[in-house]
Amino acid sequence: MWIQVLDVKPLSIQGSGAAWDTFDSQSIGTDVNTLGSQGSGAAVNSLGLQCSGLSTSKPNYQVTNMFVYPVKSCRAFEVCEWPISDSGMLFDREWMIVTEAGVVLTQKRETRLCHIRPHIDLHANALLLNCMGMEALELALDSASVAASAEADLCIGKVCGDRVRGLDCGQLANDWVSEALCRPGCRLIRQQMSSIRICKKDLASETSSLSLANEAQYLLLARASIRELESKIALKTDSVLLTSDEVIGRFRGNIVVDSEIPFEEERWKHLVIGNVDFRSLGPCTRCQMVSVDQHSGDRRKEPLATLRSMRTGKMVFGIYLANSTRSDHKVIRVGDKVFLSQDA
């Protein structure tokens, strides 16, 4: 039986395991070794020379944090390095929880989702789910074993208007998430590989496949914008101060980069992170979900109230990214240099 993990350090991937074999461990291992021997800057420059409009002489910024959200709308899983797939960060939002009626749950409807803390163990080839006061649940990452299970059942739900097909992860998993949420009849569903969605913001692209994420493959946050929002909240005498980590947690980005000018990321068009080429799909429009405290599950008025006062029109924060080319199972890391296109 797995012991419940209360505090998990950001994961750093070393070597290979069963999960790596599923995603062509040889090509990933080659990529890791190449970056380790040359340095991320060399890898970026090598790719950048082939990318029109990209500045390769000097990096603009670097990655400071990375997060994966294996189960849609549950707590973030922080990593130091992570492989990417053709639909985003590997295993990002590949699972979802639905009600007895088949409605997909998010923190807009059920704030207790933030109490479920997913952890991906690539070496053990397992997804671990933790919740305070409960024994951890372990599920195999190998989707073939799920499909072959006698308990596997097909489920159809809707994510942002898209009908998606998924596999029921079994009664043990369903009982576990139901207990964690104090909500009988819930089911843990994994996206069926043949049910990949197409990003509506990127219909013309051949690399626009999407997991169970709402809008795009990746969400990027920039620290200058985070600091600006944090400072505006601090000026309000009736508001509870939020740290940068809390702001990052509320806005649920995959990639966090340092930056100098607040909201400059909204003008970025193309960027290279490590040795991976990305395109910006524009700003992310925000809703009341960012006001959910990711530790207590309580709803707060901040940071949404301050963001509303700062922006005209739609309340946007962070930008969507998409793969510019096939991922080839590359890896991105905290500390990777970020190169922006000259038209950014």
Coordinates of C-alpha atoms in Angstrom, one line a residue:
M1 CA 0.0 0.0 0.0
W2 CA 1.3 3.4 -0.9
I3 CA 1.9 5.9 1.9
Q4 CA 0.2 9.2 1.5
V5 CA 2.5 11.9 0.2
L6 CA 1.9 15.3 1.9
D7 CA 4.7 17.4 0.5
V8 CA 6.2 16.5 -2.9
K9 CA 9.3 18.3 -4.3
P10 CA 9.3 19.3 -7.9
L11 CA 10.1 16.2 -9.9
S12 CA 13.3 15.9 -11.9
I13 CA 13.4 13.1 -14.4
Q14 CA 16.6 11.0 -14.7
G15 CA 17.1 7.9 -16.7
S16 CA 14.1 6.0 -18.1
G17 CA 11.3 3.8 -17.0
A18 CA 8.3 2.0 -18.3
A19 CA 6.4 5.2 -19.1
W20 CA 9.4 6.4 -21.1
D21 CA 9.4 3.2 -23.2
T22 CA 5.8 3.9 -24.2
F23 CA 6.8 7.3 -25.6
D24 CA 10.0 6.3 -27.4
S25 CA 12.5 6.4 -24.6
Q26 CA 15.4 6.2 -27.0
S27 CA 14.6 9.5 -28.7
I28 CA 13.9 11.1 -25.4
G29 CA 17.1 9.8 -23.9
T30 CA 19.0 11.1 -26.8
D31 CA 17.5 14.6 -26.4
V32 CA 18.3 14.6 -22.6
N33 CA 21.9 13.5 -23.3
T34 CA 22.4 16.1 -26.0
L35 CA 21.1 18.9 -23.9
G36 CA 23.1 17.8 -20.9
S37 CA 26.4 17.8 -22.9
Q38 CA 25.8 21.0 -24.9
G39 CA 23.8 23.1 -22.5
S40 CA 20.3 24.4 -23.2
G41 CA 21.6 27.5 -24.9
A42 CA 23.4 25.4 -27.6
A43 CA 20.3 23.4 -28.2
V44 CA 18.2 26.5 -28.5
N45 CA 20.7 28.1 -30.9
S46 CA 20.9 25.0 -33.0
L47 CA 17.1 25.1 -33.4
G48 CA 16.8 28.8 -33.6
L49 CA 19.0 29.1 -36.7
Q50 CA 16.3 27.2 -38.5
C51 CA 13.4 29.3 -37.3
S52 CA 12.7 32.5 -39.2
G53 CA 12.6 35.6 -37.2
L54 CA 14.1 34.2 -34.0
S55 CA 16.8 35.9 -32.1
T56 CA 19.6 33.4 -31.3
S57 CA 22.4 35.6 -30.1
K58 CA 21.0 36.3 -26.6
P59 CA 18.3 34.7 -24.6
N60 CA 15.5 37.0 -23.5
Y61 CA 14.4 35.2 -20.3
Q62 CA 14.4 31.8 -18.7
V63 CA 11.9 29.3 -17.2
T64 CA 11.5 29.6 -13.4
N65 CA 8.7 27.1 -12.7
M66 CA 6.7 24.3 -14.5
F67 CA 3.5 22.6 -13.6
V68 CA 1.5 19.6 -14.8
Y69 CA -2.2 19.1 -14.1
P70 CA -2.8 15.3 -14.6
V71 CA -6.4 15.4 -13.5
K72 CA -8.4 18.3 -14.8
S73 CA -9.1 21.0 -12.2
C74 CA -7.2 19.2 -9.4
R75 CA -4.1 20.5 -7.7
A76 CA -0.9 21.3 -9.6
F77 CA 2.1 18.9 -9.8
E78 CA 5.3 20.9 -9.9
V79 CA 8.2 19.5 -11.9
C80 CA 11.8 20.6 -12.7
E81 CA 11.9 19.0 -16.1
W82 CA 9.2 17.3 -18.2
P83 CA 8.7 15.7 -21.6
I84 CA 6.1 17.2 -24.0
S85 CA 3.7 15.5 -26.3
D86 CA 1.8 16.5 -29.4
S87 CA -1.1 17.7 -27.1
G88 CA 1.0 19.6 -24.5
M89 CA 2.9 18.5 -21.4
L90 CA 3.0 14.8 -21.2
F91 CA -0.1 13.5 -19.2
D92 CA -1.3 17.1 -18.6
R93 CA -5.1 17.0 -18.1
E94 CA -5.4 13.4 -19.4
W95 CA -7.9 12.5 -16.6
M96 CA -11.1 14.1 -15.5
I97 CA -13.7 13.5 -12.8
V98 CA -17.4 13.4 -13.8
T99 CA -20.6 13.3 -11.8
E100 CA -23.0 10.4 -11.7
A101 CA -24.9 12.3 -14.5
G102 CA -21.7 12.5 -16.6
V103 CA -21.1 16.2 -16.0
V104 CA -17.4 17.1 -16.0
L105 CA -16.4 18.7 -12.7
T106 CA -14.2 21.8 -12.4
Q107 CA -13.4 24.1 -9.5
K108 CA -16.1 26.4 -10.7
R109 CA -18.6 23.8 -9.6
E110 CA -16.7 21.8 -7.0
T111 CA -13.9 23.6 -5.2
R112 CA -12.9 20.5 -3.2
L113 CA -11.1 19.3 -6.4
C114 CA -8.1 21.4 -5.2
H115 CA -7.7 18.9 -2.3
I116 CA -6.8 16.1 -4.7
R117 CA -3.1 16.2 -5.4
P118 CA -1.9 14.2 -8.4
H119 CA 1.6 13.0 -8.8
I120 CA 3.1 11.3 -11.8
D121 CA 5.9 8.8 -11.2
L122 CA 7.4 8.1 -14.6
H123 CA 9.8 5.5 -13.2
A124 CA 7.1 3.5 -11.5
N125 CA 4.8 4.1 -14.5
A126 CA 2.1 5.3 -12.2
L127 CA -0.4 8.1 -11.4
L128 CA -0.7 8.7 -7.7
L129 CA -3.6 10.6 -6.2
N130 CA -3.3 12.0 -2.7
C131 CA -5.9 13.6 -0.4
M132 CA -5.5 14.5 3.3
G133 CA -6.7 11.7 5.5
M134 CA -6.9 9.1 2.8
E135 CA -4.5 6.4 1.5
A136 CA -3.0 7.3 -1.8
L137 CA -4.5 5.8 -5.0
E138 CA -2.2 4.3 -7.6
L139 CA -3.1 3.8 -11.2
A140 CA -1.0 2.5 -14.1
L141 CA 0.0 5.0 -16.7
D142 CA -0.1 2.3 -19.4
S143 CA -3.4 3.1 -21.1
A144 CA -3.5 -0.3 -22.7
S145 CA -3.8 -1.9 -19.3
V146 CA -6.8 0.3 -18.5
A147 CA -8.5 -0.6 -21.8
A148 CA -7.9 -4.3 -21.2
S149 CA -9.4 -4.1 -17.7
A150 CA -12.6 -6.0 -17.2
E151 CA -13.9 -2.9 -15.4
A152 CA -13.1 -0.5 -18.2
D153 CA -16.2 1.3 -19.5
L154 CA -16.6 4.0 -22.1
C155 CA -17.8 7.4 -21.0
I156 CA -18.8 10.4 -23.1
G157 CA -18.6 13.9 -21.6
K158 CA -18.3 17.5 -22.7
V159 CA -15.3 19.8 -22.3
C160 CA -15.8 23.3 -23.5
G161 CA -18.6 22.1 -25.8
D162 CA -16.5 19.2 -27.2
R163 CA -17.8 15.7 -26.8
V164 CA -15.0 13.6 -25.5
R165 CA -14.7 9.8 -25.1
G166 CA -12.9 8.4 -22.1
L167 CA -12.3 5.2 -20.3
D168 CA -13.6 4.6 -16.7
C169 CA -10.7 3.9 -14.4
G170 CA -12.6 1.4 -12.4
Q171 CA -14.7 1.1 -9.3
L172 CA -11.7 1.5 -6.9
A173 CA -10.8 4.8 -8.5
N174 CA -14.4 5.9 -8.6
D175 CA -14.9 5.2 -4.9
W176 CA -11.7 7.0 -4.1
V177 CA -12.6 10.3 -5.9
S178 CA -16.2 10.1 -4.5
E179 CA -14.9 9.9 -1.0
A180 CA -12.3 12.6 -1.5
L181 CA -15.0 15.0 -2.8
C182 CA -17.7 13.9 -0.4
R183 CA -19.8 13.4 -3.5
P184 CA -21.2 9.9 -4.2
G185 CA -21.3 8.6 -7.7
C186 CA -18.3 10.4 -9.2
R187 CA -16.1 8.6 -11.8
L188 CA -12.5 9.1 -12.8
I189 CA -12.2 9.1 -16.5
R190 CA -9.1 8.9 -18.7
Q191 CA -9.2 10.5 -22.2
Q192 CA -9.4 7.8 -24.9
M193 CA -6.4 8.1 -27.2
S194 CA -8.6 8.0 -30.2
S195 CA -10.7 10.9 -28.8
I196 CA -8.1 13.7 -29.2
R197 CA -9.6 17.1 -29.6
I198 CA -8.6 20.0 -31.9
C199 CA -7.7 23.4 -30.5
K200 CA -10.4 25.9 -31.6
K201 CA -7.8 28.7 -31.4
D202 CA -5.5 26.8 -33.8
L203 CA -7.7 25.0 -36.3
A204 CA -5.4 25.5 -39.3
S205 CA -2.4 23.9 -37.6
E206 CA -1.4 20.2 -38.0
T207 CA 0.0 20.3 -34.4
S208 CA -3.2 21.5 -32.6
S209 CA -4.3 18.2 -30.9
L210 CA -5.6 18.9 -27.4
S211 CA -6.0 16.9 -24.2
L212 CA -8.9 17.7 -21.7
A213 CA -7.6 21.3 -21.3
N214 CA -10.1 23.9 -22.0
E215 CA -8.5 26.0 -24.7
A216 CA -4.9 25.3 -25.6
Q217 CA -2.0 23.0 -25.1
Y218 CA 0.0 25.2 -22.7
L219 CA -0.5 28.3 -20.6
L220 CA 2.4 30.6 -19.9
L221 CA 2.7 33.1 -17.0
A222 CA 5.2 35.9 -16.8
R223 CA 6.6 37.0 -13.5
A224 CA 6.6 40.8 -14.2
S225 CA 2.8 40.5 -14.7
I226 CA 2.5 38.5 -11.6
R227 CA 4.4 41.1 -9.6
E228 CA 2.3 43.9 -11.0
L229 CA -0.9 42.2 -10.0
E230 CA 0.6 41.3 -6.6
S231 CA 1.6 45.0 -6.0
K232 CA -1.9 46.3 -6.9
I233 CA -3.5 43.9 -4.5
A234 CA -1.1 45.1 -1.8
L235 CA -2.4 48.6 -2.2
K236 CA -5.9 47.7 -1.2
T237 CA -6.4 48.0 2.6
D238 CA -9.3 45.5 2.7
S239 CA -7.5 42.7 0.7
V240 CA -5.5 39.8 2.0
L241 CA -2.0 39.8 0.5
L242 CA -1.2 37.2 -2.0
T243 CA 2.4 35.9 -2.5
S244 CA 3.8 35.3 -6.0
D245 CA 3.5 31.5 -5.4
E246 CA -0.2 32.0 -4.5
V247 CA -0.9 34.1 -7.6
I248 CA 0.8 31.4 -9.7
G249 CA -1.2 28.7 -8.1
R250 CA -4.5 30.6 -8.7
F251 CA -3.8 31.2 -12.5
R252 CA -2.7 27.5 -13.0
G253 CA 0.0 28.0 -15.7
N254 CA 2.1 25.2 -17.1
I255 CA 5.2 27.4 -17.7
V256 CA 6.3 30.4 -15.7
V257 CA 9.1 32.6 -17.1
D258 CA 10.9 35.7 -15.7
S259 CA 10.2 38.9 -17.5
E260 CA 10.7 42.7 -17.2
I261 CA 7.6 44.5 -18.4
P262 CA 4.1 43.7 -17.1
F263 CA 1.9 42.1 -19.7
E264 CA 4.6 42.2 -22.4
E265 CA 4.0 38.5 -23.0
E266 CA 0.7 39.5 -24.7
R267 CA 2.7 40.8 -27.6
W268 CA 4.9 37.7 -28.1
K269 CA 4.3 35.8 -31.3
H270 CA 6.9 33.0 -31.4
L271 CA 9.3 31.7 -28.8
V272 CA 11.8 28.9 -28.2
I273 CA 12.0 27.3 -24.8
G274 CA 15.0 24.9 -24.4
N275 CA 14.9 23.2 -27.8
V276 CA 11.1 23.5 -28.3
D277 CA 9.5 25.9 -30.7
F278 CA 6.1 27.5 -29.6
R279 CA 3.6 29.8 -31.1
S280 CA 1.5 32.2 -29.0
L281 CA -2.3 31.8 -29.4
G282 CA -3.0 35.0 -27.5
P283 CA -4.1 36.0 -24.0
C284 CA -6.1 33.7 -21.7
T285 CA -9.5 35.1 -20.5
R286 CA -10.1 34.6 -16.8
C287 CA -13.2 33.6 -14.8
Q288 CA -14.1 33.2 -11.1
M289 CA -12.1 30.0 -10.7
V290 CA -8.9 32.1 -10.1
S291 CA -10.5 33.2 -6.8
V292 CA -10.4 29.7 -5.4
D293 CA -7.7 29.3 -2.7
Q294 CA -5.8 26.2 -3.9
H295 CA -5.1 25.0 -0.3
S296 CA -8.4 25.6 1.5
G297 CA -10.8 25.5 -1.4
D298 CA -12.4 28.7 -0.1
R299 CA -13.6 31.4 -2.6
R300 CA -11.9 34.8 -2.2
K301 CA -12.5 38.1 -4.0
E302 CA -8.9 38.3 -5.0
P303 CA -7.1 38.3 -7.4
L304 CA -10.1 38.6 -9.7
A305 CA -11.3 41.9 -8.2
T306 CA -8.0 43.6 -8.8
L307 CA -7.5 42.1 -12.2
R308 CA -10.9 43.4 -13.2
S309 CA -9.9 46.9 -12.2
M310 CA -6.6 46.7 -14.1
R311 CA -7.8 45.5 -17.4
T312 CA -10.3 47.0 -19.9
G313 CA -12.5 44.7 -21.8
K314 CA -12.0 41.0 -21.1
M315 CA -10.0 40.0 -18.0
V316 CA -7.0 38.3 -19.4
F317 CA -3.9 37.0 -17.7
G318 CA -1.2 34.8 -19.2
I319 CA -1.0 33.6 -22.8
Y320 CA -1.8 30.3 -24.6
L321 CA 1.0 28.5 -26.4
A322 CA 0.9 25.7 -29.0
N323 CA 3.5 23.5 -30.5
S324 CA 4.9 24.9 -33.7
T325 CA 6.3 21.6 -34.8
R326 CA 5.8 18.0 -33.8
S327 CA 7.1 17.5 -30.3
D328 CA 9.3 14.4 -31.0
H329 CA 9.0 13.8 -27.2
K330 CA 11.4 16.6 -26.4
V331 CA 12.0 17.8 -22.8
I332 CA 11.8 21.3 -21.3
R333 CA 13.3 22.3 -18.0
V334 CA 13.4 24.9 -15.3
G335 CA 16.3 27.1 -16.2
D336 CA 15.8 26.7 -19.9
K337 CA 16.5 29.9 -21.9
V338 CA 13.6 31.6 -23.6
F339 CA 14.2 33.1 -27.0
L340 CA 11.6 35.5 -28.4
S341 CA 11.0 36.2 -32.1
Q342 CA 12.2 39.6 -33.3
D343 CA 8.6 40.6 -34.0
A344 CA 7.5 39.9 -30.4

